[in-house]
XYZ file of C-alpha atoms in Angstrom:
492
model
C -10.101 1.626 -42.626
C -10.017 -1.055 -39.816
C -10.295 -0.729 -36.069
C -6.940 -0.217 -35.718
C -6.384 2.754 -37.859
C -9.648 4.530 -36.693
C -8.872 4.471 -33.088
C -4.849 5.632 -34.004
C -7.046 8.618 -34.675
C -7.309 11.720 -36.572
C -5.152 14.134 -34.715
C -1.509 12.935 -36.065
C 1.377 13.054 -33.733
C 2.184 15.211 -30.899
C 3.757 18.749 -31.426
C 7.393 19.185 -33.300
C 6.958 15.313 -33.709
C 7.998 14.774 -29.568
C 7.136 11.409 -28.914
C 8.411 11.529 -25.572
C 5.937 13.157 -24.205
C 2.711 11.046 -23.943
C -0.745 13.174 -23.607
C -2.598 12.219 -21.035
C -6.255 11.924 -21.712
C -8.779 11.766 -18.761
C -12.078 10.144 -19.245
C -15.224 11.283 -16.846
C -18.540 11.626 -16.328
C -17.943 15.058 -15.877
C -15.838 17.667 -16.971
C -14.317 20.551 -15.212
C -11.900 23.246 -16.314
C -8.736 22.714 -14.379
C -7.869 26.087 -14.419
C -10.263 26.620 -11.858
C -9.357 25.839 -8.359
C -12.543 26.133 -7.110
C -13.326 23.282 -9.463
C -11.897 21.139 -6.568
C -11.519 17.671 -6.443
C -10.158 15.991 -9.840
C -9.923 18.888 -11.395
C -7.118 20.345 -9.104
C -5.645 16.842 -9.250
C -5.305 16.623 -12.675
C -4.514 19.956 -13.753
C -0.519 19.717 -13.444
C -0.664 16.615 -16.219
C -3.002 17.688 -18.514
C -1.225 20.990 -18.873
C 2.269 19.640 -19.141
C 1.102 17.365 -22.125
C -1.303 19.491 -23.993
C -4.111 16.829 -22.722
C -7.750 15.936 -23.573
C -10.510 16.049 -20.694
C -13.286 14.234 -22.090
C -17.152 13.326 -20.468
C -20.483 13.959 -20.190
C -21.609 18.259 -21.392
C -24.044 17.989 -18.159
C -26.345 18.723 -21.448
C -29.601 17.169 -21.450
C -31.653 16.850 -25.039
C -34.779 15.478 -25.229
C -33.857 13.581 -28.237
C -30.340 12.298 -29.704
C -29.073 13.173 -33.186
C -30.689 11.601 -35.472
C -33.527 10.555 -32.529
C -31.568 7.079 -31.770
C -30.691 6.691 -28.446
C -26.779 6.738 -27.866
C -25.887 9.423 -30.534
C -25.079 12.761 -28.616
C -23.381 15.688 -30.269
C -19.960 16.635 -29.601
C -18.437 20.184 -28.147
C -14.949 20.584 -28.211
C -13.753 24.002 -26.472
C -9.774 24.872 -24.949
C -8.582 25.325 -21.179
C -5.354 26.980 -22.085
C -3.302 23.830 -23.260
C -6.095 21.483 -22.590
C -8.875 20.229 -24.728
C -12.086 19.826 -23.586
C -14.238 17.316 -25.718
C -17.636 16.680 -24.214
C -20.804 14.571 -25.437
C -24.259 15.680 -24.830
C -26.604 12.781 -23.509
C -30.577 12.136 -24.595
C -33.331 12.044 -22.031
C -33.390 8.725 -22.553
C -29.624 8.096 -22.488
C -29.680 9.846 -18.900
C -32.708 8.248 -17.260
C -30.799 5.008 -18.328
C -27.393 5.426 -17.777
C -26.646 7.680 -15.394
C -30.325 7.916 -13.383
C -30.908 4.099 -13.658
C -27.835 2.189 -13.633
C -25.036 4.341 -12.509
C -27.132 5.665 -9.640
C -29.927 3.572 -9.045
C -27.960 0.251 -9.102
C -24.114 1.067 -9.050
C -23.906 3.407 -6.277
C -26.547 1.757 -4.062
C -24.890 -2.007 -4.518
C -21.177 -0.589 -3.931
C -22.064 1.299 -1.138
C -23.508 -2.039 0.310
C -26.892 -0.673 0.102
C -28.455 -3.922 -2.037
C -32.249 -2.955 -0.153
C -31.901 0.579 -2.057
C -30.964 -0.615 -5.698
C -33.297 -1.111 -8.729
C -32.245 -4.040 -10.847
C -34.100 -2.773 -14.028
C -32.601 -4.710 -16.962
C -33.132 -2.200 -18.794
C -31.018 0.315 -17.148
C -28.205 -1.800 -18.222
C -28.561 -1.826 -21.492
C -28.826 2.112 -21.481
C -24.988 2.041 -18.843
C -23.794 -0.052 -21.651
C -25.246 2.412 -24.835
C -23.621 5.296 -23.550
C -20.595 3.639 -22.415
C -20.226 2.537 -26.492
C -20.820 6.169 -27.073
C -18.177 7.606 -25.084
C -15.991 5.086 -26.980
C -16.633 6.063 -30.761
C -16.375 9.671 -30.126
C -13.001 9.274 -28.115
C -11.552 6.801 -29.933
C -11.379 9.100 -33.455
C -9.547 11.470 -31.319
C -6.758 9.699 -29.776
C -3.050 9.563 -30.730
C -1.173 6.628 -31.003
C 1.381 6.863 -28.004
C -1.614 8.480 -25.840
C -2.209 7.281 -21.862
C -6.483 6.829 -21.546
C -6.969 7.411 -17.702
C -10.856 6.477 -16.926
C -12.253 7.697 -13.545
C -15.455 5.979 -11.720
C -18.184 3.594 -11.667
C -20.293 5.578 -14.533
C -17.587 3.939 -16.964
C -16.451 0.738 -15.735
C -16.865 -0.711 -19.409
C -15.804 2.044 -21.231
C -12.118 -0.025 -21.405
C -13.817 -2.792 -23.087
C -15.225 -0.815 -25.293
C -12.696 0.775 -26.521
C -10.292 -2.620 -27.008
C -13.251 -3.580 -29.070
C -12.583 -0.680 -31.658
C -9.173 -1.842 -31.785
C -7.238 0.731 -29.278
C -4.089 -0.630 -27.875
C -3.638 2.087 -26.617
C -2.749 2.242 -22.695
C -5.101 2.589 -20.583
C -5.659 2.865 -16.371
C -8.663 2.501 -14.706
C -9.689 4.057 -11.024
C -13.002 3.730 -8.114
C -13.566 6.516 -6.348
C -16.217 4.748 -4.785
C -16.047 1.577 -2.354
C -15.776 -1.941 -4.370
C -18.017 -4.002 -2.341
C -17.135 -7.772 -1.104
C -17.615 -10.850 -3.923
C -20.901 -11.943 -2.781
C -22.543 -8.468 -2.277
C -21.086 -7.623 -6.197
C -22.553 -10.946 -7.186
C -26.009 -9.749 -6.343
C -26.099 -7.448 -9.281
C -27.406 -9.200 -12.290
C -24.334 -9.119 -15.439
C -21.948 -8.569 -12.955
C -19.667 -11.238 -14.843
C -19.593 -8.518 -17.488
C -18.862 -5.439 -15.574
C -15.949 -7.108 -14.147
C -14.803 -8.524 -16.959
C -15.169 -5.340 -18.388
C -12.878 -3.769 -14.707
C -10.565 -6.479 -16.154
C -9.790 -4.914 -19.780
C -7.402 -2.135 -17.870
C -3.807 -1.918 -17.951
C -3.947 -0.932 -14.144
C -6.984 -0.659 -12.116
C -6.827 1.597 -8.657
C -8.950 1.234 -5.550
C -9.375 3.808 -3.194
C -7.979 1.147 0.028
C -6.806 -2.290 0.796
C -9.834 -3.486 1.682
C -11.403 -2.077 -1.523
C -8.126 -4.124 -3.518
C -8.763 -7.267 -0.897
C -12.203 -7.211 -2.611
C -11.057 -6.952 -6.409
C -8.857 -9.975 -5.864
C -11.313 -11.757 -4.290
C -13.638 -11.622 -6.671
C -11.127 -12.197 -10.200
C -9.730 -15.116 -7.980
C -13.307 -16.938 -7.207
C -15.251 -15.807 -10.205
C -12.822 -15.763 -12.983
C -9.583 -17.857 -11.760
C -7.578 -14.991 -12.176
C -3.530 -15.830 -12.053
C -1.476 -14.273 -9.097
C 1.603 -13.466 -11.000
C 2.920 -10.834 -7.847
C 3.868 -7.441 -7.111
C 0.115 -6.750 -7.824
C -0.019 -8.311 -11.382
C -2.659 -10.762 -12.222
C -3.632 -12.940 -15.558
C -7.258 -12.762 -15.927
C -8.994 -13.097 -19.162
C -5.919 -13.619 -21.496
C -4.997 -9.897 -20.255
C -2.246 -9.143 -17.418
C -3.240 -6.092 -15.238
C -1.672 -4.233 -12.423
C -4.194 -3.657 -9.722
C -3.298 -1.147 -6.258
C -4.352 0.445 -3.460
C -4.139 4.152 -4.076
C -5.688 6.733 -2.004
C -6.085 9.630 -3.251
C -5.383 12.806 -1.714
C -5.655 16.645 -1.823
C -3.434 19.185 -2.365
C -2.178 20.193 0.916
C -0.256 23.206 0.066
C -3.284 24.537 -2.561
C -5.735 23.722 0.316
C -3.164 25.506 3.156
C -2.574 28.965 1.026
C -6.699 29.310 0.613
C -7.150 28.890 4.087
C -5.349 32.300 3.987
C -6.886 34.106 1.280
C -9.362 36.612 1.711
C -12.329 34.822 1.799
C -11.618 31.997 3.987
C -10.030 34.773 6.309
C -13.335 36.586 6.287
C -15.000 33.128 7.327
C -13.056 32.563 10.135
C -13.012 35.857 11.726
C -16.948 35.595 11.602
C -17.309 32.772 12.707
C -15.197 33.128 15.532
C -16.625 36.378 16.384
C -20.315 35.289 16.261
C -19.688 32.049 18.104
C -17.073 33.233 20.755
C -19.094 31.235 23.592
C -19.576 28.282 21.709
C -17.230 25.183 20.680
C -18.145 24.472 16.737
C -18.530 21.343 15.445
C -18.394 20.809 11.674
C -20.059 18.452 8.980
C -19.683 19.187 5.114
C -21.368 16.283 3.274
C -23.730 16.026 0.107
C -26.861 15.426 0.825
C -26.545 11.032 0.699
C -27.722 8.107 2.485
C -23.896 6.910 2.458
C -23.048 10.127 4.251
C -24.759 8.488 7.297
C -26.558 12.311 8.094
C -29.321 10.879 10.320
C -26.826 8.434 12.480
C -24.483 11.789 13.196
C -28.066 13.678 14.360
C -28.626 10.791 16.662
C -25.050 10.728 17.701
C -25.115 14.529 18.620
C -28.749 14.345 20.378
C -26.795 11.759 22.685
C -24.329 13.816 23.455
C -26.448 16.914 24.358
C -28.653 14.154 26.523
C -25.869 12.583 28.213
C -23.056 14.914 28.732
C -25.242 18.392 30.362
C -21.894 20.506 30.165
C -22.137 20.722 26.212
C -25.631 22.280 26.484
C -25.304 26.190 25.475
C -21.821 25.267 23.996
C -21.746 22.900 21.357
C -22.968 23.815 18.175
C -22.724 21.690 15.042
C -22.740 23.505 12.155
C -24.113 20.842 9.253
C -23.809 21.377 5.198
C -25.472 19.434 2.957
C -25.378 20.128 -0.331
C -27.949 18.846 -2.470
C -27.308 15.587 -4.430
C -29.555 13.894 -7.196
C -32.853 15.170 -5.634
C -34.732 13.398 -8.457
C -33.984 10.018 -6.753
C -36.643 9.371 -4.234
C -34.044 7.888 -1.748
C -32.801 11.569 -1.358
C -35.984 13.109 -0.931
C -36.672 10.923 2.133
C -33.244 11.377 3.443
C -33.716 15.016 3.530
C -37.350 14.544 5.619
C -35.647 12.705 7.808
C -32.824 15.022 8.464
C -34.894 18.136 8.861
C -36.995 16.137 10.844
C -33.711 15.626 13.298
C -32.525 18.762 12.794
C -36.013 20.333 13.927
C -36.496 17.880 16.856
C -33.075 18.699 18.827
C -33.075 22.541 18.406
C -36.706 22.255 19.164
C -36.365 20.247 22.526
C -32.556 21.233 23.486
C -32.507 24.918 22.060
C -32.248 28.336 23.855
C -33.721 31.427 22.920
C -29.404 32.064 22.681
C -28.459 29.463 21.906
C -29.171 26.562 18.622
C -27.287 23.673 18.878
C -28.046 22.525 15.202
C -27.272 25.417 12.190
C -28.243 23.581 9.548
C -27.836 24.266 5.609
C -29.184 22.274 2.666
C -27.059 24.268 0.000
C -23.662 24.610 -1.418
C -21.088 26.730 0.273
C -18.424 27.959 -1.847
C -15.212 25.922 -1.506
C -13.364 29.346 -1.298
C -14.821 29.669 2.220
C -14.491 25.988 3.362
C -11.200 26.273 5.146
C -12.350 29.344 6.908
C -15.424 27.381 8.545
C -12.762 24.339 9.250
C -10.421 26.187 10.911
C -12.958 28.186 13.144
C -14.334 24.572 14.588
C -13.002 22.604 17.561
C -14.514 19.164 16.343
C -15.050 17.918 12.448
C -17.565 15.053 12.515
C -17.049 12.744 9.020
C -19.019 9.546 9.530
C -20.310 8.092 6.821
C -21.569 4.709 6.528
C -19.672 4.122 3.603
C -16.973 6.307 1.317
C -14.630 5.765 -0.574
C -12.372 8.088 0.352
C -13.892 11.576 2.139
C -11.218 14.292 1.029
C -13.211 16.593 3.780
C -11.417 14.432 6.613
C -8.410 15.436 4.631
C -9.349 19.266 3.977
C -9.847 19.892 7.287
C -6.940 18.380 8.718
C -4.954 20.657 6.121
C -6.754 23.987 6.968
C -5.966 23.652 11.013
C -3.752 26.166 12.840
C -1.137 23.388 13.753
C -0.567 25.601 17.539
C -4.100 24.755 18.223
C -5.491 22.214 16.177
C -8.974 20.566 15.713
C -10.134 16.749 16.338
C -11.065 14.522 13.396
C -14.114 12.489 14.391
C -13.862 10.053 11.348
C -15.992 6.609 10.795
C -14.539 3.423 10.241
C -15.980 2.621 7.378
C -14.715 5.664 5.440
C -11.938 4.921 2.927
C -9.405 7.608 4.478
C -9.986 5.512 8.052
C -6.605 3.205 6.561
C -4.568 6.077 6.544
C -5.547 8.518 9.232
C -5.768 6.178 12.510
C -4.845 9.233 14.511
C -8.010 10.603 13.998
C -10.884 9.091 16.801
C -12.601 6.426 15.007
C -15.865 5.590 15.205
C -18.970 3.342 14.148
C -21.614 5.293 13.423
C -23.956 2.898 13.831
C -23.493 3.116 17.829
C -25.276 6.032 18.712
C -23.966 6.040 22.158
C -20.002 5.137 21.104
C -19.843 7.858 18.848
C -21.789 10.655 21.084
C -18.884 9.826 23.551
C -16.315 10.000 21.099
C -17.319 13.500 20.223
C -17.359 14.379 23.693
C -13.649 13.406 24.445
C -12.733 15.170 20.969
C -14.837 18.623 22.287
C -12.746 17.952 25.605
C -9.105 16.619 24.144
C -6.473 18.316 25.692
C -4.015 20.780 23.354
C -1.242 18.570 23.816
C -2.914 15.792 22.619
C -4.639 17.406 19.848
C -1.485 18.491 18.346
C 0.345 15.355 18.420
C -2.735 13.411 16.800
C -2.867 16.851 13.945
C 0.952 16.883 13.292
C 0.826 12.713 12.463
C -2.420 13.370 10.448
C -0.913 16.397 8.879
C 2.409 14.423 7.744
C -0.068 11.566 6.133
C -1.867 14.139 4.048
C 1.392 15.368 2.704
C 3.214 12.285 2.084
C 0.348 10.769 0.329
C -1.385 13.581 -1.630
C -2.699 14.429 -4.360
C 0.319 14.886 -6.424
C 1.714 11.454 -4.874
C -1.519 10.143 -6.235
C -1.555 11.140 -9.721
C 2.136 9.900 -9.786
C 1.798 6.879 -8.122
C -1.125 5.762 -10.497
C 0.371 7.167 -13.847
C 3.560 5.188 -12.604
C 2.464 1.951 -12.442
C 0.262 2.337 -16.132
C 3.458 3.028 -17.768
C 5.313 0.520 -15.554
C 2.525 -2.161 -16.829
C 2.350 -1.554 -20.153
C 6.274 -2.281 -20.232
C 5.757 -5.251 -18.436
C 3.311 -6.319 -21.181
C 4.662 -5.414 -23.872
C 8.836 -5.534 -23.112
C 9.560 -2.030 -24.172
C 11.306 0.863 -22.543
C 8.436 2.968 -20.623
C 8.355 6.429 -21.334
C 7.596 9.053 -18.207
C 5.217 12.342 -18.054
């Protein structure tokens, strides 16, 4: 058979031969069952599509082997396994595969670059070659298994070519594409050698979503300088011989899912301790992974000023800082976390009391269960990172506040969710002395204020979340694929 027919697929047509219903199939590195809500994250976002069309879920098994079927690089075996009405279809990856694709590219050149960190990527070429090998691989195992009216929805920078990829099998299928990391400026993505391919490949969507304007001010940018791309409006663009829909969508969480744990039993248990061990103290809050993005030391500095400058915080403040350990087998972590237990050490060491430690600090995962618990116990959440894309714990916390007396959002500048929550106190975290100041108004922000800001921040998070998200994206693939083909679009 020819491309075409194999990646039609193998599975037939959808139940009782309804063709109104397209499956949704979500592509990602990895895979979570979205029956779980303490999956978090996509998984909660996703769950309400996949179930209603019977979808597929398919990505990386987290499985390492030390050598691929058949021992060539780029051939991992296949595990197929049900989540009520959804199918779970996941690929184990080589050693070799992994040190490549996801270790070498994906993380030592991707993440660095588009986090406009070009002093902490490795430009191996042969990482590239390994992104590109198990991209191909996602693509022949997925494509066998896809239906003909099917929606492909691919998520994040490990799979920016997977699109490609699969056109080149034949699919015509249609398929969206979204970043839930930054998308750096033109001249900082033309540092990375091929990028001419990876955006070309960006450029084989149907509809390609940015976390922010300034992440879709960059995309444009870049197709319009490096590739002439066609402004046809309303978003649309001619690039390439292809016509794509590209938007600013920022994704959100689930405020009502996040609201009713902040009342269940555990989170309840969490707040009543912490309230009752800290009664003399005001709280401050950090829940990050353990990243040089995350801008960790910068927020130590930022709180050392504050204990140094303002003397009335001393035996009161007490930031309370989670991070949860990320890719430790990257050496750029390992000197991260020196250098934040060196911080950590130094300011309970020369500001501490025998009653009194104004840094409680945690290198380990707490269980999102609890989360809203510690958020709601603390007077001042402190998310600065250098760069995000997003940062769904400005967003979690905001959700999980008693809106009679609410917290203050410290939140950088540079993080994605800065666009939509300017009620929050923004900061640079790169000013020590700005930002230890801005804490200090938030630790002494009257309740008046700090319920109007929370009630404007609150009404954000509903109107645009997660559900609004998944929509909103979904939408405009359908939408496009009309456009591009002049028939009727069919809805979820």
């Amino acid at each position: 058979p020819g491309h075409k027919e194999r990646a039609r697929g193998r599975e037939g047509s959808p139940p009782n031969g309804d063709r109104r219903q397209p499956r949704l199939v979500v592509v990602s590195n990895r895979v979570a069952d979205p029956r779980k809500t303490a999956a978090g994250g996509l998984a909660v976002a996703l769950a309400e599509f996949l179930n209603n069309t019977g979808g597929v879920w398919f990505g990386w098994s987290g499985k390492v082997v030390e050598a691929a079927e058949g021992g060539v690089a780029g051939e991992g075996a296949v595990h197929t396994q049900k989540a009520g009405p959804v199918k779970l279809v996941t690929v184990d990856l080589s050693r070799e595969d992994y040190d490549d694709y996801y270790v070498g590219y994906s993380n030592g050149v991707l993440w660095p670059v588009f986090h406009y960190r070009l002093d902490l990527a490795d430009f191996d070429a042969g990482a590239i070659e390994g992104y590109r090998r198990v991209n191909q691989l996602f693509a022949r195992k997925l494509a066998p298994l896809l239906r003909p009216d099917d929606i492909v929805w691919v998520h994040d920078y490990h799979l920016i070519p997977l699109g490609s990829e699969l056109r080149a099998l034949g699919c015509q299928h249609r398929i969206g594409y979204f970043l839930h990391i930054p998308l750096p400026p033109p001249l900082i993505l033309a540092a990375i050698p091929g990028h001419d391919w990876l955006m070309r490949g960006l450029c084989s969507y149907d509809v390609v979503g940015l976390q922010s304007k300034a992440d879709l001010e960059h995309f444009t940018r870049y197709i319009q300088r490096e590739a002439h791309a066609q402004d046809l409006g309303d978003g649309r663009w001619r690039v390439f011989n292809r016509t794509l829909q590209a938007g600013a969508y920022p994704i959100g969480i689930d405020v009502d899912e996040f609201a009713a744990l902040t009342q269940a039993k555990e989170a309840q248990e969490m707040y009543t301790r912490m309230k009752r061990e800290y009664s003399r103290r005001k709280l401050l809050v950090g829940v990050d992974r353990l990243d040089y993005s995350k801008g960790l030391p910068q927020r130590m500095r930022a709180f050392r000023e504050l204990l140094h400058k303002y003397p009335d915080t001393h035996k009161s403040a007490t930031l309370i800082q989670i991070a949860s350990p990320s890719r430790e087998d990257v050496s750029a972590y390992t000197d991260i976390l020196h250098e934040l237990e060196s911080l950590c050490g130094s300011i309970n060491g020369n500001y501490g009391e025998l009653d009194w430690m104004p840094v409680r600090y945690m290198h380990r995962t707490v269980a999102r269960a609890r989360l809203p618990g510690l958020y709601r116990a603390c007077r001042v959440a402190l998310v600065t990172p250098l760069r995000d894309g997003m940062n769904l714990v400005a967003k979690e916390f905001i959700a999980a506040q008693d809106p009679a007396d609410p917290g203050v959002l410290v939140l950088s500048r540079f993080a994605g969710a800065a666009e939509q929550l300017p009620e929050a106190l923004l900061v640079n975290p790169y000013d020590t002395q700005g930002t230890a100041e801005a804490i200090h108004l938030a630790l002494q922000m009257p309740l008046e204020e700090r319920q109007s800001r929370h009630a404007a921040l609150l009404a954000t998070c509903k109107q645009y979340d997660v559900h609004w998200w998944c929509e909103s994206i979904l939408s405009a693939l359908r939408k496009a694929q009309a456009q591009e083909s002049g028939t009727p679009w069919l809805r979820l």
